[in-house]
PDB file of C-alpha atoms in Angstrom:
ATOM      1  CA  MET A   1      -3.928 -24.907  22.618  1.00 39.00           C
ATOM      2  CA  ASN A   2      -5.035 -21.812  24.513  1.00 39.00           C
ATOM      3  CA  LYS A   3      -1.405 -21.098  25.327  1.00 36.00           C
ATOM      4  CA  GLU A   4      -0.516 -21.346  21.635  1.00 37.00           C
ATOM      5  CA  LEU A   5      -3.335 -18.970  20.705  1.00 35.00           C
ATOM      6  CA  THR A   6      -2.139 -16.538  23.372  1.00 40.00           C
ATOM      7  CA  ILE A   7       1.390 -16.633  21.936  1.00 36.00           C
ATOM      8  CA  ILE A   8       0.097 -16.089  18.397  1.00 48.00           C
ATOM      9  CA  ARG A   9      -2.096 -13.211  19.533  1.00 59.00           C
ATOM     10  CA  SER A  10       0.807 -11.652  21.440  1.00 64.00           C
ATOM     11  CA  GLU A  11       3.124 -11.897  18.413  1.00 75.00           C
ATOM     12  CA  ALA A  12       0.448 -10.345  16.198  1.00 78.00           C
ATOM     13  CA  GLU A  13      -0.005  -7.453  18.631  1.00 83.00           C
ATOM     14  CA  ASP A  14       3.766  -6.923  18.764  1.00 88.00           C
ATOM     15  CA  TYR A  15       3.942  -6.801  14.959  1.00 89.00           C
ATOM     16  CA  LEU A  16       1.066  -4.323  14.769  1.00 92.00           C
ATOM     17  CA  LEU A  17       2.891  -2.086  17.228  1.00 93.00           C
ATOM     18  CA  VAL A  18       6.045  -2.251  15.097  1.00 94.00           C
ATOM     19  CA  LEU A  19       4.114  -1.807  11.843  1.00 95.00           C
ATOM     20  CA  ARG A  20       2.382   1.291  13.207  1.00 95.00           C
ATOM     21  CA  LYS A  21       5.756   2.818  14.120  1.00 95.00           C
ATOM     22  CA  ARG A  22       7.153   2.062  10.670  1.00 96.00           C
ATOM     23  CA  TYR A  23       4.049   3.480   8.973  1.00 95.00           C
ATOM     24  CA  LEU A  24       4.382   6.710  10.944  1.00 95.00           C
ATOM     25  CA  ASN A  25       8.051   6.923   9.963  1.00 96.00           C
ATOM     26  CA  VAL A  26       7.081   6.507   6.292  1.00 96.00           C
ATOM     27  CA  LEU A  27       4.686   9.445   6.744  1.00 94.00           C
ATOM     28  CA  GLN A  28       7.548  11.414   8.282  1.00 94.00           C
ATOM     29  CA  MET A  29       9.807  10.632   5.318  1.00 96.00           C
ATOM     30  CA  ILE A  30       7.129  11.827   2.890  1.00 94.00           C
ATOM     31  CA  LYS A  31       6.816  15.032   4.891  1.00 93.00           C
ATOM     32  CA  ASP A  32      10.606  15.522   5.120  1.00 94.00           C
ATOM     33  CA  ARG A  33      10.877  15.209   1.337  1.00 94.00           C
ATOM     34  CA  GLY A  34       8.436  18.064   0.960  1.00 93.00           C
ATOM     35  CA  TYR A  35       5.774  15.844  -0.588  1.00 94.00           C
ATOM     36  CA  GLN A  36       2.064  16.488  -0.033  1.00 91.00           C
ATOM     37  CA  LEU A  37      -0.164  13.557   0.901  1.00 89.00           C
ATOM     38  CA  VAL A  38      -3.360  13.241  -1.111  1.00 85.00           C
ATOM     39  CA  THR A  39      -4.842  10.326   0.797  1.00 69.00           C
ATOM     40  CA  GLY A  40      -5.848  10.410   4.471  1.00 69.00           C
ATOM     41  CA  VAL A  41      -3.110  11.194   6.965  1.00 66.00           C
ATOM     42  CA  TYR A  42      -3.017   9.427  10.315  1.00 71.00           C
ATOM     43  CA  GLU A  43       0.066  10.905  11.946  1.00 76.00           C
ATOM     44  CA  ASN A  44      -1.326  10.573  15.464  1.00 81.00           C
ATOM     45  CA  ILE A  45      -3.264   7.346  15.007  1.00 88.00           C
ATOM     46  CA  GLU A  46      -3.638   5.242  18.145  1.00 90.00           C
ATOM     47  CA  LEU A  47      -2.781   1.543  18.067  1.00 90.00           C
ATOM     48  CA  LYS A  48      -6.416   0.441  18.444  1.00 90.00           C
ATOM     49  CA  ASP A  49      -7.476   2.600  15.486  1.00 92.00           C
ATOM     50  CA  PHE A  50      -4.479   1.457  13.468  1.00 92.00           C
ATOM     51  CA  THR A  51      -5.457  -2.153  14.173  1.00 92.00           C
ATOM     52  CA  LYS A  52      -8.994  -1.515  12.935  1.00 91.00           C
ATOM     53  CA  MET A  53      -7.560   0.015   9.785  1.00 92.00           C
ATOM     54  CA  VAL A  54      -5.219  -2.831   8.798  1.00 92.00           C
ATOM     55  CA  VAL A  55      -6.732  -5.992  10.292  1.00 92.00           C
ATOM     56  CA  VAL A  56      -9.436  -7.690   8.236  1.00 90.00           C
ATOM     57  CA  ALA A  57     -10.817 -11.097   9.252  1.00 88.00           C
ATOM     58  CA  ASN A  58      -7.870 -11.541  11.653  1.00 85.00           C
ATOM     59  CA  CYS A  59      -5.348 -10.912   8.876  1.00 87.00           C
ATOM     60  CA  VAL A  60      -3.044  -7.923   8.492  1.00 90.00           C
ATOM     61  CA  GLU A  61      -3.793  -6.274   5.154  1.00 92.00           C
ATOM     62  CA  ARG A  62      -0.732  -4.115   4.592  1.00 93.00           C
ATOM     63  CA  ASP A  63      -2.080  -2.671   1.358  1.00 91.00           C
ATOM     64  CA  ARG A  64      -4.649  -0.748   3.393  1.00 93.00           C
ATOM     65  CA  LEU A  65      -1.701   1.517   4.266  1.00 94.00           C
ATOM     66  CA  ASN A  66      -1.090   2.510   0.628  1.00 93.00           C
ATOM     67  CA  LEU A  67      -0.643   6.242   0.143  1.00 92.00           C
ATOM     68  CA  LEU A  68      -0.862   8.733  -2.687  1.00 93.00           C
ATOM     69  CA  ALA A  69       1.231  11.890  -2.604  1.00 93.00           C
ATOM     70  CA  THR A  70       2.543  14.620  -4.881  1.00 93.00           C
ATOM     71  CA  ASP A  71       6.193  15.627  -5.010  1.00 91.00           C
ATOM     72  CA  THR A  72       7.640  19.135  -5.063  1.00 87.00           C
ATOM     73  CA  ASN A  73       6.879  19.375  -8.807  1.00 88.00           C
ATOM     74  CA  ASP A  74       3.270  18.270  -8.242  1.00 89.00           C
ATOM     75  CA  ASN A  75       3.915  14.865  -9.824  1.00 91.00           C
ATOM     76  CA  GLY A  76       2.111  11.846  -8.398  1.00 91.00           C
ATOM     77  CA  VAL A  77       3.928   9.448  -6.050  1.00 94.00           C
ATOM     78  CA  TYR A  78       2.365   6.131  -5.041  1.00 94.00           C
ATOM     79  CA  ILE A  79       3.516   4.480  -1.799  1.00 94.00           C
ATOM     80  CA  PHE A  80       2.758   0.766  -1.861  1.00 92.00           C
ATOM     81  CA  PHE A  81       2.666  -1.698   1.062  1.00 93.00           C
ATOM     82  CA  PRO A  82       2.245  -5.103  -0.633  1.00 89.00           C
ATOM     83  CA  ASN A  83       0.579  -7.958   1.210  1.00 88.00           C
ATOM     84  CA  ASP A  84       2.784 -10.619  -0.361  1.00 82.00           C
ATOM     85  CA  SER A  85       5.801 -11.637   1.692  1.00 78.00           C
ATOM     86  CA  ASN A  86       7.848 -12.349  -1.437  1.00 80.00           C
ATOM     87  CA  ILE A  87       7.599  -9.721  -4.123  1.00 82.00           C
ATOM     88  CA  GLY A  88       7.157 -11.459  -7.445  1.00 83.00           C
ATOM     89  CA  ILE A  89       6.098 -10.244 -10.849  1.00 87.00           C
ATOM     90  CA  SER A  90       2.394 -10.313  -9.920  1.00 84.00           C
ATOM     91  CA  SER A  91       2.917  -7.940  -6.976  1.00 80.00           C
ATOM     92  CA  LEU A  92       5.107  -5.707  -9.085  1.00 86.00           C
ATOM     93  CA  TYR A  93       2.600  -5.468 -11.911  1.00 86.00           C
ATOM     94  CA  LYS A  94      -0.098  -4.720  -9.349  1.00 84.00           C
ATOM     95  CA  LEU A  95       1.991  -1.721  -8.266  1.00 84.00           C
ATOM     96  CA  PHE A  96       2.536  -0.656 -11.886  1.00 89.00           C
ATOM     97  CA  ARG A  97      -1.201  -0.904 -12.541  1.00 89.00           C
ATOM     98  CA  LYS A  98      -2.088   1.171  -9.476  1.00 88.00           C
ATOM     99  CA  MET A  99       0.516   3.762 -10.461  1.00 90.00           C
ATOM    100  CA  SER A 100      -0.882   3.923 -13.984  1.00 90.00           C
ATOM    101  CA  GLU A 101      -4.464   4.276 -12.711  1.00 91.00           C
ATOM    102  CA  ARG A 102      -3.380   7.298 -10.666  1.00 89.00           C
ATOM    103  CA  GLY A 103      -1.159   8.827 -13.318  1.00 89.00           C
ATOM    104  CA  CYS A 104       1.994   8.241 -11.250  1.00 92.00           C
ATOM    105  CA  LYS A 105       5.472   7.604 -12.651  1.00 92.00           C
ATOM    106  CA  HIS A 106       7.100   7.395  -9.223  1.00 95.00           C
ATOM    107  CA  GLY A 107       6.501   4.491  -6.842  1.00 94.00           C
ATOM    108  CA  ILE A 108       7.859   3.771  -3.361  1.00 95.00           C
ATOM    109  CA  PHE A 109       7.731   0.082  -2.517  1.00 92.00           C
ATOM    110  CA  ILE A 110       7.711  -0.807   1.225  1.00 94.00           C
ATOM    111  CA  ASN A 111       8.236  -4.561   1.238  1.00 90.00           C
ATOM    112  CA  ASN A 112       8.188  -7.090   4.033  1.00 88.00           C
ATOM    113  CA  GLY A 113       9.994  -9.914   2.308  1.00 84.00           C
ATOM    114  CA  LYS A 114      12.286 -10.800  -0.543  1.00 85.00           C
ATOM    115  CA  ILE A 115      12.151  -9.468  -4.080  1.00 87.00           C
ATOM    116  CA  THR A 116      12.620 -12.032  -6.824  1.00 87.00           C
ATOM    117  CA  SER A 117      15.328 -11.610  -9.433  1.00 89.00           C
ATOM    118  CA  ALA A 118      12.657 -11.421 -12.148  1.00 89.00           C
ATOM    119  CA  SER A 119      11.060  -8.464 -10.328  1.00 89.00           C
ATOM    120  CA  MET A 120      14.411  -6.703 -10.040  1.00 89.00           C
ATOM    121  CA  ILE A 121      14.956  -7.128 -13.782  1.00 90.00           C
ATOM    122  CA  ALA A 122      11.480  -5.704 -14.472  1.00 89.00           C
ATOM    123  CA  ILE A 123      12.182  -2.729 -12.188  1.00 88.00           C
ATOM    124  CA  ASN A 124      15.487  -2.002 -13.935  1.00 87.00           C
ATOM    125  CA  GLN A 125      13.793  -2.237 -17.323  1.00 87.00           C
ATOM    126  CA  SER A 126      11.085   0.209 -16.204  1.00 86.00           C
ATOM    127  CA  ALA A 127      13.673   2.834 -15.175  1.00 80.00           C
ATOM    128  CA  PRO A 128      13.451   5.051 -18.277  1.00 78.00           C
ATOM    129  CA  LYS A 129       9.666   5.405 -17.903  1.00 86.00           C
ATOM    130  CA  MET A 130       9.176   5.330 -14.141  1.00 90.00           C
ATOM    131  CA  LYS A 131      11.099   5.657 -10.892  1.00 91.00           C
ATOM    132  CA  ILE A 132      10.766   2.830  -8.373  1.00 92.00           C
ATOM    133  CA  GLU A 133      12.298   3.056  -4.890  1.00 94.00           C
ATOM    134  CA  LEU A 134      12.615  -0.125  -2.845  1.00 92.00           C
ATOM    135  CA  PHE A 135      12.671  -0.154   0.942  1.00 95.00           C
ATOM    136  CA  ASP A 136      12.673  -3.020   3.396  1.00 94.00           C
ATOM    137  CA  GLU A 137      10.069  -2.330   6.048  1.00 94.00           C
ATOM    138  CA  GLU A 138      12.782  -2.506   8.719  1.00 95.00           C
ATOM    139  CA  PHE A 139      14.408   0.617   7.238  1.00 96.00           C
ATOM    140  CA  PHE A 140      11.672   2.578   8.998  1.00 97.00           C
ATOM    141  CA  ASP A 141      12.382   1.292  12.489  1.00 96.00           C
ATOM    142  CA  LEU A 142      13.722   4.817  12.962  1.00 92.00           C
ATOM    143  CA  CYS A 143      13.866   8.114  11.070  1.00 92.00           C
ATOM    144  CA  VAL A 144      17.526   8.218  10.162  1.00 92.00           C
ATOM    145  CA  ILE A 145      17.706  11.988   9.644  1.00 92.00           C
ATOM    146  CA  HIS A 146      16.257  12.688  13.070  1.00 89.00           C
ATOM    147  CA  HIS A 147      19.078  10.868  14.848  1.00 87.00           C
ATOM    148  CA  GLU A 148      21.129  13.293  16.933  1.00 84.00           C
ATOM    149  CA  LEU A 149      24.355  12.291  15.172  1.00 86.00           C
ATOM    150  CA  VAL A 150      23.049  12.899  11.647  1.00 90.00           C
ATOM    151  CA  PRO A 151      23.729  16.451  10.393  1.00 91.00           C
ATOM    152  CA  GLU A 152      21.223  18.446   8.372  1.00 92.00           C
ATOM    153  CA  HIS A 153      21.164  17.588   4.655  1.00 94.00           C
ATOM    154  CA  GLN A 154      19.732  19.890   1.996  1.00 95.00           C
ATOM    155  CA  ILE A 155      19.401  19.029  -1.703  1.00 96.00           C
ATOM    156  CA  LEU A 156      20.434  21.955  -3.887  1.00 96.00           C
ATOM    157  CA  SER A 157      17.921  23.140  -6.457  1.00 94.00           C
ATOM    158  CA  THR A 158      19.005  23.245 -10.100  1.00 93.00           C
ATOM    159  CA  GLU A 159      19.715  26.966  -9.770  1.00 95.00           C
ATOM    160  CA  GLU A 160      21.655  26.502  -6.518  1.00 95.00           C
ATOM    161  CA  LYS A 161      23.646  23.677  -8.077  1.00 94.00           C
ATOM    162  CA  ASP A 162      24.549  25.813 -11.108  1.00 93.00           C
ATOM    163  CA  ASN A 163      25.647  28.685  -8.856  1.00 94.00           C
ATOM    164  CA  PHE A 164      27.749  26.332  -6.741  1.00 92.00           C
ATOM    165  CA  LEU A 165      29.496  24.894  -9.802  1.00 91.00           C
ATOM    166  CA  LYS A 166      30.197  28.389 -11.149  1.00 91.00           C
ATOM    167  CA  LYS A 167      31.705  29.368  -7.823  1.00 91.00           C
ATOM    168  CA  HIS A 168      33.640  26.092  -7.509  1.00 86.00           C
ATOM    169  CA  PRO A 169      34.562  25.097 -11.089  1.00 84.00           C
ATOM    170  CA  LEU A 170      35.737  21.598 -10.251  1.00 81.00           C
ATOM    171  CA  PRO A 171      35.394  18.553 -12.516  1.00 80.00           C
ATOM    172  CA  TYR A 172      32.528  16.350 -11.323  1.00 76.00           C
ATOM    173  CA  ASN A 173      34.936  13.519 -10.567  1.00 78.00           C
ATOM    174  CA  ASN A 174      36.823  15.763  -8.122  1.00 84.00           C
ATOM    175  CA  LEU A 175      33.793  16.553  -5.966  1.00 87.00           C
ATOM    176  CA  PRO A 176      33.301  14.688  -2.663  1.00 92.00           C
ATOM    177  CA  ILE A 177      30.580  12.082  -3.028  1.00 94.00           C
ATOM    178  CA  ILE A 178      27.574  10.617  -1.260  1.00 95.00           C
ATOM    179  CA  LEU A 179      26.478   7.179  -2.474  1.00 95.00           C
ATOM    180  CA  SER A 180      22.899   6.661  -3.603  1.00 94.00           C
ATOM    181  CA  CYS A 181      22.737   3.708  -1.168  1.00 94.00           C
ATOM    182  CA  ASP A 182      23.607   5.942   1.800  1.00 95.00           C
ATOM    183  CA  PRO A 183      20.682   5.798   4.277  1.00 96.00           C
ATOM    184  CA  VAL A 184      20.242   9.581   4.224  1.00 96.00           C
ATOM    185  CA  ALA A 185      20.376   9.638   0.412  1.00 96.00           C
ATOM    186  CA  ARG A 186      17.755   6.887   0.274  1.00 96.00           C
ATOM    187  CA  TYR A 187      15.571   8.639   2.849  1.00 97.00           C
ATOM    188  CA  TYR A 188      15.492  11.843   0.808  1.00 96.00           C
ATOM    189  CA  GLY A 189      15.405  10.074  -2.567  1.00 95.00           C
ATOM    190  CA  ILE A 190      18.591  11.837  -3.682  1.00 95.00           C
ATOM    191  CA  GLU A 191      19.423  11.011  -7.287  1.00 93.00           C
ATOM    192  CA  LYS A 192      22.648  10.662  -9.226  1.00 92.00           C
ATOM    193  CA  GLY A 193      24.122  14.069 -10.080  1.00 93.00           C
ATOM    194  CA  GLN A 194      22.308  15.997  -7.359  1.00 95.00           C
ATOM    195  CA  ILE A 195      24.443  18.001  -4.934  1.00 95.00           C
ATOM    196  CA  VAL A 196      23.741  17.970  -1.212  1.00 96.00           C
ATOM    197  CA  LYS A 197      24.728  20.609   1.323  1.00 96.00           C
ATOM    198  CA  ILE A 198      25.549  19.143   4.723  1.00 95.00           C
ATOM    199  CA  LYS A 199      25.620  21.395   7.756  1.00 93.00           C
ATOM    200  CA  ARG A 200      28.002  20.207  10.447  1.00 88.00           C
ATOM    201  CA  VAL A 201      28.110  21.852  13.857  1.00 85.00           C
ATOM    202  CA  SER A 202      31.118  21.777  16.172  1.00 79.00           C
ATOM    203  CA  LEU A 203      31.822  23.516  19.458  1.00 74.00           C
ATOM    204  CA  LEU A 204      35.008  25.093  18.141  1.00 76.00           C
ATOM    205  CA  GLY A 205      34.238  25.681  14.476  1.00 71.00           C
ATOM    206  CA  GLY A 206      30.561  26.559  14.653  1.00 82.00           C
ATOM    207  CA  VAL A 207      28.507  25.691  11.565  1.00 87.00           C
ATOM    208  CA  THR A 208      30.388  24.515   8.477  1.00 89.00           C
ATOM    209  CA  ASP A 209      28.839  23.636   5.133  1.00 91.00           C
ATOM    210  CA  TYR A 210      30.107  20.624   3.211  1.00 92.00           C
ATOM    211  CA  TYR A 211      28.981  19.598  -0.264  1.00 93.00           C
ATOM    212  CA  ARG A 212      28.607  16.117  -1.728  1.00 94.00           C
ATOM    213  CA  ILE A 213      27.519  14.971  -5.160  1.00 94.00           C
ATOM    214  CA  CYS A 214      25.396  11.845  -5.383  1.00 95.00           C
ATOM    215  CA  VAL A 215      26.757   8.922  -7.387  1.00 93.00           C
ATOM    216  CA  ASN A 216      25.288   5.507  -8.018  1.00 88.00           C
ATOM    217  CA  SER A 217      26.312   2.811  -5.578  1.00 76.00           C
ATOM    218  CA  ASN A 218      28.360   1.062  -8.252  1.00 62.00           C
ATOM    219  CA  LEU A 219      30.411   4.274  -8.659  1.00 50.00           C
ATOM    220  CA  MET A 220      29.474   4.708 -12.332  1.00 45.00           C
ATOM    221  CA  SER A 221      30.951   7.645 -14.202  1.00 40.00           C
ATOM    222  CA  LEU A 222      29.361  11.029 -13.635  1.00 42.00           C
ATOM    223  CA  SER A 223      30.191  12.259 -17.114  1.00 38.00           C
ATOM    224  CA  ASP A 224      26.533  12.055 -18.229  1.00 41.00           C
ATOM    225  CA  SER A 225      24.952  13.398 -15.040  1.00 42.00           C
ATOM    226  CA  HIS A 226      24.980  17.111 -15.824  1.00 42.00           C
TER     227      HIS A 226
END
């Protein structure tokens, strides 16, 4: 029995170590997007302090990691770490309620399990009124944009996009693309119709700028995206 308890305790400690790393990478993503955190920031939190923060009565309460931020337009963004392993309608409506209480129309859902088909339908139906981003917790095992092989990506502002299209009057369908499901696109929250500048560095060619337009993963038409 003692051996079993030791194994359970060891597995719990391993998960807390992983969860702390993923939490810190979520904070990094928020920062890389240019968002401002409203709630407390624990970028340098030690494991023992992190454990005190999330463990209640020997249970990991992931929702104690929930965050509130504002985006580059000063709109509220709610980052939600649900406790439920399977994300059903009740968990989803809990997120919607918390978003509504804070005046947010943008939610980032960091889940640690499966999302039911009913929840996916509800998320799709909510799309006109609110933006919901879904991430598996494992996505944050690393910060994808900080990998040495990933070039710098920059989302063009509306003005920069207009200037680019005036300078390069190509039909939207002729522009190179980046899929919305691309890990870098997901990390930055790049939306359909946005144009991204990618800086690639080579020993012979120096720095070269490439441009990609974001399209939905199902390759829907871009005719209504501008």
